[in-house]
mmCIF file of C-alpha atoms in Angstrom:
data_model
loop_
_atom_site.group_PDB
_atom_site.id
_atom_site.type_symbol
_atom_site.label_atom_id
_atom_site.label_comp_id
_atom_site.label_asym_id
_atom_site.label_seq_id
_atom_site.Cartn_x
_atom_site.Cartn_y
_atom_site.Cartn_z
ATOM 1 C CA UNK M 227 12.894 16.402 -25.224
ATOM 2 C CA UNK M 228 13.790 12.902 -23.942
ATOM 3 C CA UNK M 229 16.037 14.011 -21.541
ATOM 4 C CA UNK M 230 13.309 16.800 -20.069
ATOM 5 C CA UNK M 231 10.670 13.736 -20.081
ATOM 6 C CA UNK M 232 13.483 11.438 -18.297
ATOM 7 C CA UNK M 233 13.929 14.486 -15.560
ATOM 8 C CA UNK M 234 10.159 14.953 -15.118
ATOM 9 C CA UNK M 235 9.418 11.486 -14.672
ATOM 10 C CA UNK M 236 12.163 11.447 -12.160
ATOM 11 C CA UNK M 237 10.925 14.294 -10.268
ATOM 12 C CA UNK M 238 7.453 12.901 -10.828
ATOM 13 C CA UNK M 239 8.220 9.436 -8.942
ATOM 14 C CA UNK M 240 9.843 10.849 -6.103
ATOM 15 C CA UNK M 241 7.253 13.393 -5.100
ATOM 16 C CA UNK M 242 5.100 10.493 -5.330
ATOM 17 C CA UNK M 243 6.695 8.432 -2.924
ATOM 18 C CA UNK M 244 6.764 11.256 -0.392
ATOM 19 C CA UNK M 245 2.785 12.250 -0.842
ATOM 20 C CA UNK M 246 2.311 8.688 -0.337
ATOM 21 C CA UNK M 247 4.452 8.482 2.818
ATOM 22 C CA UNK M 248 3.056 10.980 4.117
ATOM 23 C CA UNK M 249 -0.613 10.040 3.759
ATOM 24 C CA UNK M 250 0.077 6.547 5.338
ATOM 25 C CA UNK M 251 1.457 8.404 8.322
ATOM 26 C CA UNK M 252 -1.434 10.111 8.324
ATOM 27 C CA UNK M 253 -3.771 7.457 8.613
ATOM 28 C CA UNK M 254 -2.679 6.281 11.771
ATOM 29 C CA UNK M 255 -3.088 10.011 13.231
ATOM 30 C CA UNK M 256 -5.683 12.432 13.862
ATOM 31 C CA UNK M 257 -4.286 16.007 12.069
ATOM 32 C CA UNK M 258 -4.630 19.187 14.326
ATOM 33 C CA UNK M 259 -5.429 22.430 12.687
ATOM 34 C CA UNK M 260 -1.698 23.033 11.884
ATOM 35 C CA UNK M 261 -0.864 19.813 10.370
ATOM 36 C CA UNK M 262 -3.988 20.378 8.047
ATOM 37 C CA UNK M 263 -2.500 23.732 6.995
ATOM 38 C CA UNK M 264 1.006 22.245 6.241
ATOM 39 C CA UNK M 265 -0.606 19.358 4.175
ATOM 40 C CA UNK M 266 -2.258 22.113 1.906
ATOM 41 C CA UNK M 267 1.007 23.811 1.268
ATOM 42 C CA UNK M 268 2.538 20.859 -0.008
ATOM 43 C CA UNK M 269 2.315 21.006 -4.155
ATOM 44 C CA UNK M 270 3.173 20.900 -7.812
ATOM 45 C CA UNK M 271 4.393 23.899 -9.305
ATOM 46 C CA UNK M 272 5.466 24.973 -12.994
ATOM 47 C CA UNK M 273 6.441 28.182 -14.414
ATOM 48 C CA UNK M 274 8.295 29.391 -17.430
ATOM 49 C CA UNK M 275 9.802 32.615 -18.623
ATOM 50 C CA UNK M 276 12.869 34.502 -19.873
ATOM 51 C CA UNK M 277 16.276 32.597 -19.510
ATOM 52 C CA UNK M 278 19.203 34.339 -20.948
ATOM 53 C CA UNK M 279 18.838 34.924 -24.549
ATOM 54 C CA UNK M 280 16.180 32.577 -24.509
ATOM 55 C CA UNK M 281 13.402 30.914 -22.303
ATOM 56 C CA UNK M 282 13.342 28.368 -19.622
ATOM 57 C CA UNK M 283 10.875 25.817 -18.006
ATOM 58 C CA UNK M 284 10.781 24.761 -14.487
ATOM 59 C CA UNK M 285 8.843 22.383 -12.730
ATOM 60 C CA UNK M 286 8.529 20.443 -9.432
ATOM 61 C CA UNK M 287 7.500 19.502 -5.836
ATOM 62 C CA UNK M 288 7.496 21.212 -2.686
ATOM 63 C CA UNK M 289 7.244 19.830 0.691
ATOM 64 C CA UNK M 290 7.001 20.995 4.161
ATOM 65 C CA UNK M 291 7.430 19.048 6.498
ATOM 66 C CA UNK M 292 5.963 18.180 10.310
ATOM 67 C CA UNK M 293 4.157 21.308 11.254
ATOM 68 C CA UNK M 294 7.058 23.647 10.170
ATOM 69 C CA UNK M 295 5.442 25.939 7.694
ATOM 70 C CA UNK M 296 8.115 28.512 7.165
ATOM 71 C CA UNK M 297 10.184 25.767 5.809
ATOM 72 C CA UNK M 298 10.308 23.650 3.066
ATOM 73 C CA UNK M 299 12.355 21.381 0.585
ATOM 74 C CA UNK M 300 11.798 21.026 -3.174
ATOM 75 C CA UNK M 301 12.942 18.793 -6.207
ATOM 76 C CA UNK M 302 12.884 20.299 -9.583
ATOM 77 C CA UNK M 303 13.463 19.951 -12.833
ATOM 78 C CA UNK M 304 14.957 22.647 -15.169
ATOM 79 C CA UNK M 305 14.720 23.138 -19.148
ATOM 80 C CA UNK M 306 17.076 25.600 -20.813
ATOM 81 C CA UNK M 307 16.784 27.046 -24.144
ATOM 82 C CA UNK M 308 19.477 29.733 -24.287
ATOM 83 C CA UNK M 309 22.072 31.761 -26.313
ATOM 84 C CA UNK M 310 25.828 32.455 -25.746
ATOM 85 C CA UNK M 311 26.385 35.440 -27.955
ATOM 86 C CA UNK M 312 29.499 37.211 -25.801
ATOM 87 C CA UNK M 313 31.934 35.492 -28.476
ATOM 88 C CA UNK M 314 30.410 37.307 -31.370
ATOM 89 C CA UNK M 315 28.377 34.078 -32.645
ATOM 90 C CA UNK M 316 24.561 32.746 -31.535
ATOM 91 C CA UNK M 317 25.276 29.583 -30.289
ATOM 92 C CA UNK M 318 22.322 27.576 -28.821
ATOM 93 C CA UNK M 319 22.491 26.128 -26.069
ATOM 94 C CA UNK M 320 20.362 23.089 -24.289
ATOM 95 C CA UNK M 321 20.410 22.803 -20.451
ATOM 96 C CA UNK M 322 18.145 19.873 -18.619
ATOM 97 C CA UNK M 323 19.163 19.543 -14.877
ATOM 98 C CA UNK M 324 17.587 17.870 -11.724
ATOM 99 C CA UNK M 325 17.692 20.516 -8.737
ATOM 100 C CA UNK M 326 17.456 19.630 -4.706
ATOM 101 C CA UNK M 327 16.939 22.456 -2.958
ATOM 102 C CA UNK M 328 15.678 23.861 0.707
ATOM 103 C CA UNK M 329 13.699 27.402 0.836
ATOM 104 C CA UNK M 330 12.784 29.396 4.185
ATOM 105 C CA UNK M 331 10.189 31.773 4.238
ATOM 106 C CA UNK M 332 11.024 36.174 5.036
ATOM 107 C CA UNK M 333 8.925 36.924 7.672
ATOM 108 C CA UNK M 334 8.831 40.358 7.326
ATOM 109 C CA UNK M 335 7.947 40.008 3.430
ATOM 110 C CA UNK M 336 5.095 37.493 4.487
ATOM 111 C CA UNK M 337 1.603 37.741 5.729
ATOM 112 C CA UNK M 338 0.595 36.029 8.475
ATOM 113 C CA UNK M 339 -2.352 34.684 6.684
ATOM 114 C CA UNK M 340 -0.737 33.041 4.008
ATOM 115 C CA UNK M 341 -1.982 35.054 1.307
ATOM 116 C CA UNK M 342 1.398 36.154 0.194
ATOM 117 C CA UNK M 343 4.470 34.175 1.147
ATOM 118 C CA UNK M 344 7.780 35.764 0.219
ATOM 119 C CA UNK M 345 10.887 32.722 0.135
ATOM 120 C CA UNK M 346 14.430 32.272 -0.467
ATOM 121 C CA UNK M 347 16.241 29.146 -0.886
ATOM 122 C CA UNK M 348 19.028 27.371 -2.385
ATOM 123 C CA UNK M 349 20.141 23.954 -3.471
ATOM 124 C CA UNK M 350 22.110 21.728 -5.667
ATOM 125 C CA UNK M 351 22.182 20.832 -9.303
ATOM 126 C CA UNK M 352 23.278 17.729 -11.734
ATOM 127 C CA UNK M 353 22.114 17.905 -15.186
ATOM 128 C CA UNK M 354 23.686 17.975 -19.039
ATOM 129 C CA UNK M 355 24.319 20.700 -21.448
ATOM 130 C CA UNK M 356 24.577 20.602 -25.015
ATOM 131 C CA UNK M 357 25.463 22.657 -28.257
ATOM 132 C CA UNK M 358 23.730 22.464 -31.468
ATOM 133 C CA UNK M 359 26.248 23.309 -33.633
ATOM 134 C CA UNK M 360 24.029 22.409 -36.523
ATOM 135 C CA UNK M 361 22.489 25.838 -36.274
ATOM 136 C CA UNK M 362 26.042 27.561 -35.747
ATOM 137 C CA UNK M 363 27.384 29.471 -38.884
ATOM 138 C CA UNK M 364 31.224 29.338 -38.457
ATOM 139 C CA UNK M 365 33.716 30.390 -40.855
ATOM 140 C CA UNK M 366 36.006 28.003 -42.963
ATOM 141 C CA UNK M 367 38.887 26.263 -40.500
ATOM 142 C CA UNK M 368 36.772 27.483 -37.277
ATOM 143 C CA UNK M 369 35.628 25.266 -34.742
ATOM 144 C CA UNK M 370 34.019 24.956 -32.035
ATOM 145 C CA UNK M 371 36.487 23.620 -28.833
ATOM 146 C CA UNK M 372 34.333 23.853 -25.959
ATOM 147 C CA UNK M 373 32.961 20.734 -24.393
ATOM 148 C CA UNK M 374 29.342 19.928 -23.613
ATOM 149 C CA UNK M 375 28.257 17.090 -21.167
ATOM 150 C CA UNK M 376 27.615 16.726 -17.268
ATOM 151 C CA UNK M 377 27.286 19.974 -15.406
ATOM 152 C CA UNK M 378 27.048 20.113 -11.396
ATOM 153 C CA UNK M 379 26.714 23.428 -8.887
ATOM 154 C CA UNK M 380 24.541 25.267 -6.875
ATOM 155 C CA UNK M 381 21.416 27.453 -7.327
ATOM 156 C CA UNK M 382 19.891 30.630 -5.526
ATOM 157 C CA UNK M 383 16.304 31.631 -5.770
ATOM 158 C CA UNK M 384 14.346 34.220 -4.479
ATOM 159 C CA UNK M 385 10.118 33.347 -4.849
ATOM 160 C CA UNK M 386 6.798 35.054 -4.085
ATOM 161 C CA UNK M 387 3.836 32.986 -3.842
ATOM 162 C CA UNK M 388 0.668 35.152 -4.051
ATOM 163 C CA UNK M 389 -2.383 33.043 -3.211
ATOM 164 C CA UNK M 390 -5.571 32.861 -5.265
ATOM 165 C CA UNK M 391 -8.027 30.132 -4.161
ATOM 166 C CA UNK M 392 -7.221 27.634 -1.034
ATOM 167 C CA UNK M 393 -5.420 25.192 -3.180
ATOM 168 C CA UNK M 394 -3.971 27.573 -6.446
ATOM 169 C CA UNK M 395 -1.247 30.127 -5.898
ATOM 170 C CA UNK M 396 0.500 32.255 -8.230
ATOM 171 C CA UNK M 397 4.472 32.518 -7.842
ATOM 172 C CA UNK M 398 7.247 35.077 -9.429
ATOM 173 C CA UNK M 399 10.481 33.588 -9.077
ATOM 174 C CA UNK M 400 13.710 34.157 -9.954
ATOM 175 C CA UNK M 401 16.730 31.506 -10.062
ATOM 176 C CA UNK M 402 20.268 31.823 -10.757
ATOM 177 C CA UNK M 403 22.307 28.988 -11.613
ATOM 178 C CA UNK M 404 26.341 28.027 -11.233
ATOM 179 C CA UNK M 405 27.931 25.504 -13.025
ATOM 180 C CA UNK M 406 31.631 25.704 -12.301
ATOM 181 C CA UNK M 407 32.727 22.918 -14.547
ATOM 182 C CA UNK M 408 30.569 24.198 -17.513
ATOM 183 C CA UNK M 409 32.781 25.383 -20.384
ATOM 184 C CA UNK M 410 30.116 27.135 -22.321
ATOM 185 C CA UNK M 411 28.925 29.096 -19.339
ATOM 186 C CA UNK M 412 29.308 29.181 -15.762
ATOM 187 C CA UNK M 413 26.080 30.966 -14.695
ATOM 188 C CA UNK M 414 22.530 31.095 -16.021
ATOM 189 C CA UNK M 415 19.340 32.446 -14.648
ATOM 190 C CA UNK M 416 15.708 32.164 -15.366
ATOM 191 C CA UNK M 417 13.037 35.376 -14.717
ATOM 192 C CA UNK M 418 9.336 33.688 -14.742
ATOM 193 C CA UNK M 419 6.036 33.089 -13.194
ATOM 194 C CA UNK M 420 3.849 29.824 -13.092
ATOM 195 C CA UNK M 421 1.061 28.296 -10.512
ATOM 196 C CA UNK M 422 1.407 25.894 -7.642
ATOM 197 C CA UNK M 423 -1.288 23.429 -7.225
ATOM 198 C CA UNK M 424 -1.673 23.003 -3.178
ATOM 199 C CA UNK M 425 -2.861 19.714 -1.982
#
């Protein structure tokens, strides 16, 4: 949990700096209607769900720059608690990562009133994965040769944003992670739902 706390803290500090910089710029410029809509789409989100024989949590911040409402950046922290059972053993794995991504909305699958938005995105990952060997019952003379440690890679995601109120939406999301240097499992996923609070 300490690793997760560190990742979330890093994401929170980064997000606060973005919001502070944006509010400073806005204080010297009169916003038009497009700018006001853009600022309302920035927001903090959190979701949880199923992650390959386990569960995962994803939390972060979405930032829509300038007046470009259909594209945004995302910084997030991921925590996954999963099991790898392809070897015949239920191997508990913990994954913690910091993710940076870029998303675009799909016009044909989104409403013009922003009541429903469908987005796709991709980004980079860096994090840590570990095996809890104390929970694995090995036979005599058996051992685990795979290594845990730092992982990096890419992710892709599909997300639906369903507006509830002016500053609150439900999000449903599928995220697929790829860690090419992992000896435990190169691909992982998270299918979940949660909320986003828009500023």
